[in-house]
CSV table of C-alpha atoms in Angstrom, one decimal:
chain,number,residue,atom,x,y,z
B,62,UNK,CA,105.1,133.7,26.9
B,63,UNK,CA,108.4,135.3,28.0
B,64,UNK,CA,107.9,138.4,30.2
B,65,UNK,CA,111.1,141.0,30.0
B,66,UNK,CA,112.2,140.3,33.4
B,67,UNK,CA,115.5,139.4,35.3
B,68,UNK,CA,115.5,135.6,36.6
B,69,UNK,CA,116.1,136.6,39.7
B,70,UNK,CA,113.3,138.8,40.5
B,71,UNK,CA,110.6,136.3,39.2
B,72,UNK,CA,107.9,134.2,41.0
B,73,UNK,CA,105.9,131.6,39.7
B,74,UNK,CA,102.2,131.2,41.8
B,75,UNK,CA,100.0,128.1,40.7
B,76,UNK,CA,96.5,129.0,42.1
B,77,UNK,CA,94.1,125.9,42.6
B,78,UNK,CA,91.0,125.8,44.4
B,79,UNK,CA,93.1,127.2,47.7
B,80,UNK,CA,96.0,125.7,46.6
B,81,UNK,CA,99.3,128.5,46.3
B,82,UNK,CA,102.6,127.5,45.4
B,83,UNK,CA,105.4,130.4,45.3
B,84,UNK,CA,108.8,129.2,43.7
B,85,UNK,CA,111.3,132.0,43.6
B,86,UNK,CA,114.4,132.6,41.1
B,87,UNK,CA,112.7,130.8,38.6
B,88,UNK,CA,113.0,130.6,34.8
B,89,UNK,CA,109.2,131.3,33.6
B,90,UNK,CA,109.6,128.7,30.9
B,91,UNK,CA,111.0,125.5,33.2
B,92,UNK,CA,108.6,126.8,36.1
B,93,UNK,CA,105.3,126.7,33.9
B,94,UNK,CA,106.4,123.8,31.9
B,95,UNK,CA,107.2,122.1,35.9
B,96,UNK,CA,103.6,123.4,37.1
B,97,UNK,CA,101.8,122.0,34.6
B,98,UNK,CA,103.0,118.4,34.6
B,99,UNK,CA,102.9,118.5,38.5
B,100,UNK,CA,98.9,119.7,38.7
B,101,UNK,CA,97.4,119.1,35.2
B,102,UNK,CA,95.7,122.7,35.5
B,103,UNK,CA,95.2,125.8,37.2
B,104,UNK,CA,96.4,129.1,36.9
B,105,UNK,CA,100.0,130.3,36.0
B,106,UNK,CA,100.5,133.9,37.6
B,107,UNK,CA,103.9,134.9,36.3
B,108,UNK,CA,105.0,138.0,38.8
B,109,UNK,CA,107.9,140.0,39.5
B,110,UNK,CA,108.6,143.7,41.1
B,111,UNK,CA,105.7,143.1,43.3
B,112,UNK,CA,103.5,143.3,39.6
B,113,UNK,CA,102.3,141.2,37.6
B,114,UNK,CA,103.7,140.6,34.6
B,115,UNK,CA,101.7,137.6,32.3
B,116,UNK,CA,99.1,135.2,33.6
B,117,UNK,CA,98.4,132.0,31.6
B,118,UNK,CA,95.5,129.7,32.0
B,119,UNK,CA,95.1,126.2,31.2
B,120,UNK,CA,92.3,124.3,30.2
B,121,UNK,CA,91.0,121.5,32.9
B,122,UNK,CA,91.2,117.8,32.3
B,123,UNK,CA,88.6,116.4,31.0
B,124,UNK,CA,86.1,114.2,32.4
B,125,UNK,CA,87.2,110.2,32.1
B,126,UNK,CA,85.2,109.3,28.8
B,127,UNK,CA,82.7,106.0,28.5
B,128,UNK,CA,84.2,102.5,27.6
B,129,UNK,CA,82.9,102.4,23.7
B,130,UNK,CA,83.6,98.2,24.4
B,131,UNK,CA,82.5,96.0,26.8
B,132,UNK,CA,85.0,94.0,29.1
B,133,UNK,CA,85.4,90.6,28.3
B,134,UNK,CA,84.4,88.5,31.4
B,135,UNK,CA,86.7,85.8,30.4
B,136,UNK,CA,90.0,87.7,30.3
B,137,UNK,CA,92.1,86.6,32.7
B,138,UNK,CA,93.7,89.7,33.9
B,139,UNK,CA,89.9,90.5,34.9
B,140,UNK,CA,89.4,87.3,36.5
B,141,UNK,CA,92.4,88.0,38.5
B,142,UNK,CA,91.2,91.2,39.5
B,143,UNK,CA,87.9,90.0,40.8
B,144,UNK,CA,89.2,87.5,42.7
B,145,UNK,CA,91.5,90.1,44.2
B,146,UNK,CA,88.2,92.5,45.1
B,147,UNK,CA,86.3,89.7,47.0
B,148,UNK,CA,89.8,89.4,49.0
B,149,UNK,CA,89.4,93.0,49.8
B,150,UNK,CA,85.7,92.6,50.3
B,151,UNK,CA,86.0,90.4,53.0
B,152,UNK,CA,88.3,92.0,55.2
B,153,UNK,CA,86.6,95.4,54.5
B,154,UNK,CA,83.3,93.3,55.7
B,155,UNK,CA,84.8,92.2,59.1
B,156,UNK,CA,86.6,95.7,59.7
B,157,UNK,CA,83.5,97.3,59.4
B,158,UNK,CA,81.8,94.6,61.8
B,159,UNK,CA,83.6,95.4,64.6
B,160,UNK,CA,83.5,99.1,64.4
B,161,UNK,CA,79.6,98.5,63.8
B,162,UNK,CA,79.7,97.0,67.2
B,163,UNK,CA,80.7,99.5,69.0
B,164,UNK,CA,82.4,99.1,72.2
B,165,UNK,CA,81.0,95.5,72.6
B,166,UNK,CA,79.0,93.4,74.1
B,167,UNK,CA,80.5,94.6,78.0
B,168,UNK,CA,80.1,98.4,76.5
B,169,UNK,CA,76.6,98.1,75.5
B,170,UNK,CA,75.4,96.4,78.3
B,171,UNK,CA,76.9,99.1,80.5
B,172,UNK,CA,75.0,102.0,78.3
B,173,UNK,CA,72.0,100.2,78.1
B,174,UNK,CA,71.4,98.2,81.3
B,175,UNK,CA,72.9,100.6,83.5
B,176,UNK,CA,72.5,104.1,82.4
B,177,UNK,CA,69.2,103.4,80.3
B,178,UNK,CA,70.5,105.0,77.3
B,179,UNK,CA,69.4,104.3,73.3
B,180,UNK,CA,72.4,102.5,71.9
B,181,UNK,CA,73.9,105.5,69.6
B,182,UNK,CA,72.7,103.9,66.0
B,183,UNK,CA,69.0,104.0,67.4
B,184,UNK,CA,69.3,107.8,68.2
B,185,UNK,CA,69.9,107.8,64.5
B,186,UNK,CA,67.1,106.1,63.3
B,187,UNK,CA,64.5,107.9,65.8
B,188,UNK,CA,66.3,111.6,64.4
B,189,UNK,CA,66.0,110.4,60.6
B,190,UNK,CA,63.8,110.8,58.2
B,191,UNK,CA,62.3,106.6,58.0
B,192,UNK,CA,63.1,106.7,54.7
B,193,UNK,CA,66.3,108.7,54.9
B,194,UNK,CA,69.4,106.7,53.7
B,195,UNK,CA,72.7,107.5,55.9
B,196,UNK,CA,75.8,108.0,54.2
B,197,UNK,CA,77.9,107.4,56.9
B,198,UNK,CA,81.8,108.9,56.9
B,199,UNK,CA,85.3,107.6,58.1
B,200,UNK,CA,83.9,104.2,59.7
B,201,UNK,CA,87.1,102.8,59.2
B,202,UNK,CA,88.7,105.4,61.6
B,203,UNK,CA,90.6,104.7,65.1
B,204,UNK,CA,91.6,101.2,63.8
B,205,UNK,CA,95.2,100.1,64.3
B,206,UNK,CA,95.9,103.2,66.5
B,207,UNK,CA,99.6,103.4,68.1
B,208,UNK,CA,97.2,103.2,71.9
B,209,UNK,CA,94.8,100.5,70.4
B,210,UNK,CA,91.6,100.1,68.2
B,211,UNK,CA,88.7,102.6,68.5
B,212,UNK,CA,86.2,101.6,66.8
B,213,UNK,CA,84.6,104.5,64.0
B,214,UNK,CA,86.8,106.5,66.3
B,215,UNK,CA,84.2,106.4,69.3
B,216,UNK,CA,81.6,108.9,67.4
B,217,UNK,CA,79.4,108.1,64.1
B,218,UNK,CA,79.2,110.9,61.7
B,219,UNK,CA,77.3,111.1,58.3
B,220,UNK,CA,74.7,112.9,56.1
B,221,UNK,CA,70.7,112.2,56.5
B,222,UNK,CA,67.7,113.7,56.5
B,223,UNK,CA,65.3,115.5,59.1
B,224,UNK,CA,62.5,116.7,57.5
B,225,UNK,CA,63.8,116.5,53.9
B,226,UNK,CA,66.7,118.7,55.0
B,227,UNK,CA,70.4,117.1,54.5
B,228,UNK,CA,71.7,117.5,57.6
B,229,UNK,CA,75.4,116.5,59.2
B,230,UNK,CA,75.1,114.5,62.0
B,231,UNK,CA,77.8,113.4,64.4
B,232,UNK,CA,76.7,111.3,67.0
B,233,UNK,CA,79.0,110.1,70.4
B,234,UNK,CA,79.5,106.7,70.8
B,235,UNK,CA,78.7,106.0,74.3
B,236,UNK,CA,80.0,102.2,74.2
B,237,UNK,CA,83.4,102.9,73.1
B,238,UNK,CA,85.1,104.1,76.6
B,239,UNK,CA,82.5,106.5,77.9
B,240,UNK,CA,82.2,108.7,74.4
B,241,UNK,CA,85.7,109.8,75.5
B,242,UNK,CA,87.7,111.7,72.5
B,243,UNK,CA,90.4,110.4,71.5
B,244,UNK,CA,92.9,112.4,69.0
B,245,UNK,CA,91.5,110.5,66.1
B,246,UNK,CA,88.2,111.4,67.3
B,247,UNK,CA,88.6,114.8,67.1
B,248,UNK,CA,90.1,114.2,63.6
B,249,UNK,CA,86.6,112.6,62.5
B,250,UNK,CA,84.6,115.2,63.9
B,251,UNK,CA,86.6,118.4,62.4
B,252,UNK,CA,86.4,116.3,59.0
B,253,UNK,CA,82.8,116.1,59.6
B,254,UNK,CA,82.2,119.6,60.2
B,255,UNK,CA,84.6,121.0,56.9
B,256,UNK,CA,82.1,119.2,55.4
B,257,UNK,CA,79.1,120.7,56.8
B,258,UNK,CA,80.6,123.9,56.8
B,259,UNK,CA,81.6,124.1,52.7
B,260,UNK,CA,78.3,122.4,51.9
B,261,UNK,CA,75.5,124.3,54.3
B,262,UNK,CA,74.3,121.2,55.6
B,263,UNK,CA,72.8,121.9,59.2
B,264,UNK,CA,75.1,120.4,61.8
B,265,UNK,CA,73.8,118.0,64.7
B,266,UNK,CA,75.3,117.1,67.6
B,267,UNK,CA,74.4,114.1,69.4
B,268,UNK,CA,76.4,114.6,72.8
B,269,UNK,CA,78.2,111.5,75.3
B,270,UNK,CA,81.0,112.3,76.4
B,271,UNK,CA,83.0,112.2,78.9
B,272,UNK,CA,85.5,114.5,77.9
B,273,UNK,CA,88.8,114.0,76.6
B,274,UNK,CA,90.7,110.5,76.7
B,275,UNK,CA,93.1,111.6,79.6
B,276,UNK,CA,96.4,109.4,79.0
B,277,UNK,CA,96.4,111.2,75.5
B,278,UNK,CA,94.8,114.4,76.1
B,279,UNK,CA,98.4,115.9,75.3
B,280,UNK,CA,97.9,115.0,71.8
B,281,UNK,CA,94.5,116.8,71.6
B,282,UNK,CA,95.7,120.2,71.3
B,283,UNK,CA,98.5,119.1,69.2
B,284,UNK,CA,98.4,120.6,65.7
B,285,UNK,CA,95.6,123.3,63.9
B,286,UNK,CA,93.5,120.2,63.1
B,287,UNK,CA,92.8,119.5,67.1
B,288,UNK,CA,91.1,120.4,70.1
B,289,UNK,CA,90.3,123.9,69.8
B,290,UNK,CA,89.6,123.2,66.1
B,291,UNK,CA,86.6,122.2,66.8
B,292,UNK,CA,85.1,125.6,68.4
B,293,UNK,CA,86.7,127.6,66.2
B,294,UNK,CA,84.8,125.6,63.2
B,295,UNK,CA,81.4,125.5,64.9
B,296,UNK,CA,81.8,129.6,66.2
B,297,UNK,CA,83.1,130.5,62.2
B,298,UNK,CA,80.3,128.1,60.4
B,299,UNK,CA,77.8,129.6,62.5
B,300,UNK,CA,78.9,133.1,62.0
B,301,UNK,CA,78.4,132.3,58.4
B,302,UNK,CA,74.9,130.7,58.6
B,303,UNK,CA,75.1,127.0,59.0
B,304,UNK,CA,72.8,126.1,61.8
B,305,UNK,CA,74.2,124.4,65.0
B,306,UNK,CA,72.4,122.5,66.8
B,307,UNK,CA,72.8,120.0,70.3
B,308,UNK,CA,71.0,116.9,71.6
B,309,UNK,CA,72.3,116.3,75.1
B,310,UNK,CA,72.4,112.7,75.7
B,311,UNK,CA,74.6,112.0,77.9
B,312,UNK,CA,77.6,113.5,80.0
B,313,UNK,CA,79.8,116.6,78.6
B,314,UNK,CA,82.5,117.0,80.9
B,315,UNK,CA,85.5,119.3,80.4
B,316,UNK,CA,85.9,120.3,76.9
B,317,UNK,CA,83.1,118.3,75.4
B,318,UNK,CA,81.1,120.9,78.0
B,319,UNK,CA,81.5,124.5,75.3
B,320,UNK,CA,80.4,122.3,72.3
B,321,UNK,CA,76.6,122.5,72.9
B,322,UNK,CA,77.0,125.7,75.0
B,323,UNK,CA,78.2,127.1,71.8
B,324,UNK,CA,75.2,125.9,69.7
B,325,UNK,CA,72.2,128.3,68.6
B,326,UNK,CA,69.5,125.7,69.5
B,327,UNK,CA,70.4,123.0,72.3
B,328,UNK,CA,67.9,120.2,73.6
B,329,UNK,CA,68.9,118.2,77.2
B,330,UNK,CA,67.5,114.9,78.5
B,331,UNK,CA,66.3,115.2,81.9
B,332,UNK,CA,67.7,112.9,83.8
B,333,UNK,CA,70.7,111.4,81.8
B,334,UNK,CA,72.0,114.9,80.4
B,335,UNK,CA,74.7,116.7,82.2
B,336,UNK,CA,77.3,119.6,81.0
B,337,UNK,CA,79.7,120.4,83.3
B,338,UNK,CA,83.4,121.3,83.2
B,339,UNK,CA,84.3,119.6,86.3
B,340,UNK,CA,81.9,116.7,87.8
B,341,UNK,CA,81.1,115.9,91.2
B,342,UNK,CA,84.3,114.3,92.2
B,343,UNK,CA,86.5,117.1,90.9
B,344,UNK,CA,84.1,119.5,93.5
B,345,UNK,CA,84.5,117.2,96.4
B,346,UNK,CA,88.2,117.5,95.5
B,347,UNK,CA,88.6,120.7,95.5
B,348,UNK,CA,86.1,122.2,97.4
B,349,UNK,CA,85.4,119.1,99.9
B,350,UNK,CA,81.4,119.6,99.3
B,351,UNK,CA,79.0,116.7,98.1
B,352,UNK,CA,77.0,116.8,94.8
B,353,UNK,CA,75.1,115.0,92.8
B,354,UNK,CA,75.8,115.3,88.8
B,355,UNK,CA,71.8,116.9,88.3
B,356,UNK,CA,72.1,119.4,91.1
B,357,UNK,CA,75.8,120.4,89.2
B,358,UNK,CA,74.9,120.0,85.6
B,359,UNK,CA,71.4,119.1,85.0
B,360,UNK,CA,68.5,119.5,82.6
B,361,UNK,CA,66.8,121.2,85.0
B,362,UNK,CA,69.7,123.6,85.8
B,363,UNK,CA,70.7,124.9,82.6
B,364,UNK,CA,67.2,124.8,81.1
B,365,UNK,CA,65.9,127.2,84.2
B,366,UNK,CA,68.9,129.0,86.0
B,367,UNK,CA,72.1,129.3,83.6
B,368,UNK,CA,70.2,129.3,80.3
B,369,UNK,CA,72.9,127.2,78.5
B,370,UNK,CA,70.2,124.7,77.2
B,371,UNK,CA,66.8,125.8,75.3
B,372,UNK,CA,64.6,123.0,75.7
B,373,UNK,CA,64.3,119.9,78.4
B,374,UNK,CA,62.8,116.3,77.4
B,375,UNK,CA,61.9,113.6,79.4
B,376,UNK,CA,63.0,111.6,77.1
B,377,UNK,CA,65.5,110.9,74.4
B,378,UNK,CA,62.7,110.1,71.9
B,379,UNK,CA,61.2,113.8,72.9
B,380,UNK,CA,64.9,115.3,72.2
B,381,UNK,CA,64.6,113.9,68.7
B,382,UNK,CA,61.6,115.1,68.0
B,383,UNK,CA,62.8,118.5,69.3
B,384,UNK,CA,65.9,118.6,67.2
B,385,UNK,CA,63.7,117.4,64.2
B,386,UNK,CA,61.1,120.5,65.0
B,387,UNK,CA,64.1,122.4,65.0
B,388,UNK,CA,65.4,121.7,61.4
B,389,UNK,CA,61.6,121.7,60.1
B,390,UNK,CA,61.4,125.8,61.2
B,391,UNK,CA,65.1,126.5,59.4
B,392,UNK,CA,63.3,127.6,56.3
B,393,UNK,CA,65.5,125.4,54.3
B,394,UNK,CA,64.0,123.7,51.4
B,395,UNK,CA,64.4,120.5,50.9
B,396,UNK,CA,66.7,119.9,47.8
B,397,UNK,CA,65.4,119.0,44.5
B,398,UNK,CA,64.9,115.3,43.3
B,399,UNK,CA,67.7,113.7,41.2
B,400,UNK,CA,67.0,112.9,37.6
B,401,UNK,CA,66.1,109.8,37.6
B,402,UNK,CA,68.9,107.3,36.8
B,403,UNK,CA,70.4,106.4,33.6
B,404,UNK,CA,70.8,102.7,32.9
B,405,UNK,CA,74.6,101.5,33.0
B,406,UNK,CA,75.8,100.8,29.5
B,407,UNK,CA,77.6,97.3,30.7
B,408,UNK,CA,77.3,95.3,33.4
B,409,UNK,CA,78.6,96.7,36.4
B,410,UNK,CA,79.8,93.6,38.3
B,411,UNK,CA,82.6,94.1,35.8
B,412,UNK,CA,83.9,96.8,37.9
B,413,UNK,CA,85.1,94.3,40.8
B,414,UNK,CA,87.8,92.8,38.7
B,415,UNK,CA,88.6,96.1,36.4
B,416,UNK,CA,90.9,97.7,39.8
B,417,UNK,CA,94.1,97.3,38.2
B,418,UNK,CA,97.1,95.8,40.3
B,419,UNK,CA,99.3,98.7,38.7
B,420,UNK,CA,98.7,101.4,37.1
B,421,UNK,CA,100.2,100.2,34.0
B,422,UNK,CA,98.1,97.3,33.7
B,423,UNK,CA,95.8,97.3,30.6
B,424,UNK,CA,92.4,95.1,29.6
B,425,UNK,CA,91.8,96.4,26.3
């Protein structure tokens, strides 16, 4: 493939998925060869004069083929290996322990004893289907942060089901620091949201917070992937049919106040839900008058006057049961069951130890 072209007037594009890379003044033959060693597949567009001039496409990679032998348990390059996986079992074990717990014994007691809230993992099983599995995302995240840890970033986010529906869920952590967001936070949520978005998976929002984490609330807005992200994702996946809905649980002060607002169907807990962009100390501050959070932000405010919140529960188990009324009258269907499972050819165990320490390493 040689298109009659001058060097200098050519341009190579490799189209993947979204993925567009122009290189200029280069020779079709170098580029293409280049292209394909870098990405393995895709589309070459060769193109030059503002034309197209030749378009080549190569085959995907095919799919990693069955082991036609079994491992040998004995070999010791497998033995090592395993030994190596329990390592890295372990401390995967006690890392995801302590962002299991939260924000700790002193953080629980204070959003259980004192505010009278459902620890943020219950909400989860009184929104779920019982028999609904969670496959929780980015656990891990907001551990060994430049500022300190935050455990699962201060939020849990994952995929269940409400009704039979797969649904996103992302739900404040109201132990870790108030539900504040921290820039990693926001990182966790967008992720959770790309993925709600480019899969149609109804997004819930479990909401307490108390805004943004002020000594880094610089970084927030930082980059595309922050702050403001977040709006623009819910406004777009909304726009393009992906149900957004709120349970408020808590505080939303500040910027965590336009995320429900912005929902289609948003449920408030009397008593313990508040949205707000400023709270009562920043009105005495500025305006020198006395109020209590309800009177500025309340269930019974927005459900009645301002009309930023659709239904008002008593109670946190009546907001689930809202939300999960909500998903039921979506009209999705639930999807279709799996085929059932096909029996692993050898044992699986084998895996553990099969993680090579390079990728040069060979068993067989």
């Amino acid at each position: 493939m040689t298109p009659n072209i001058q060097k200098h007037e050519m341009t190579v594009h490799v189209i993947a998925g979204s993925f567009k890379l122009p290189i200029r003044n280069a020779d079709p033959r170098k580029a293409d060869m280049l292209l394909r060693r870098a990405l393995g597949s895709g589309q070459v567009v060769l193109a030059g004069g503002g034309r197209t001039v030749a378009t080549q496409t190569h085959a995907r990679p095919r799919p990693f083929p069955a082991l036609k032998d079994p491992l040998d348990p004995s070999c010791p390059l497998l033995q090592a290996g395993k030994r190596k996986a329990e390592e890295q079992m372990t401390v995967l074990d006690q890392l995801s322990k302590i962002c299991l717990a939260g924000g700790g014994e002193k953080g629980i007691a204070l959003h259980v004893k004192k505010h009278g809230k459902m620890l943020p993992r219950d909400k989860l099983k009184h929104l779920l289907d019982p028999d609904s599995e969670f496959l929780e995302l980015s656990l891990l995240a907001g551990l060994g942060m430049e500022y300190g840890d935050v455990p699962a970033a201060g939020s849990i986010a994952g995929i269940g089901r409400i009704h039979g529906v797969y649904c996103m869920v992302s739900c404040s952590d109201g132990t870790v620091k108030s539900g504040t967001f921290f820039p990693v936070t926001v990182t966790k949520n967008l992720r959770a949201m790309d993925i709600s978005g480019a899969n149609h998976l109804p997004m819930v929002h479990i909401v307490d917070s108390a805004g943004g984490f002020l000594p880094k609330q610089a970084e927030l807005f930082a980059d595309k992937k922050h702050g403001g992200r977040c709006f623009y994702s819910e406004a777009v996946h909304s726009a393009a049919g992906v149900p957004q809905i709120a349970a408020v649980c808590g505080s939303c002060t500040a910027g965590g106040a336009y995320q429900p607002a912005m929902c289609e169907d948003v449920v408030i807990v009397s008593g313990i839900g508040t949205i707000f962009l400023g709270g009562p100390p920043l009105v005495k501050a500025a305006l020198g008058e006395v109020i209590s959070a309800e009177e500025l932000g309340g269930g019974q405010l927005h459900s009645r006057v301002s009309g930023v919140t659709d239904y008002l529960a008593e109670t946190e188990q009546e907001g689930f049961e809202v939300v999960r009324d909500v998903v039921a009258t979506l009209g999705i269907d639930p999807p279709p069951l799996a085929p059932p499972r096909q029996e692993d050819t050898w044992d699986a165990a084998l895996l553990d130890g099969a993680a090579a320490f390079t990728i040069t390493t060979t068993y067989f």
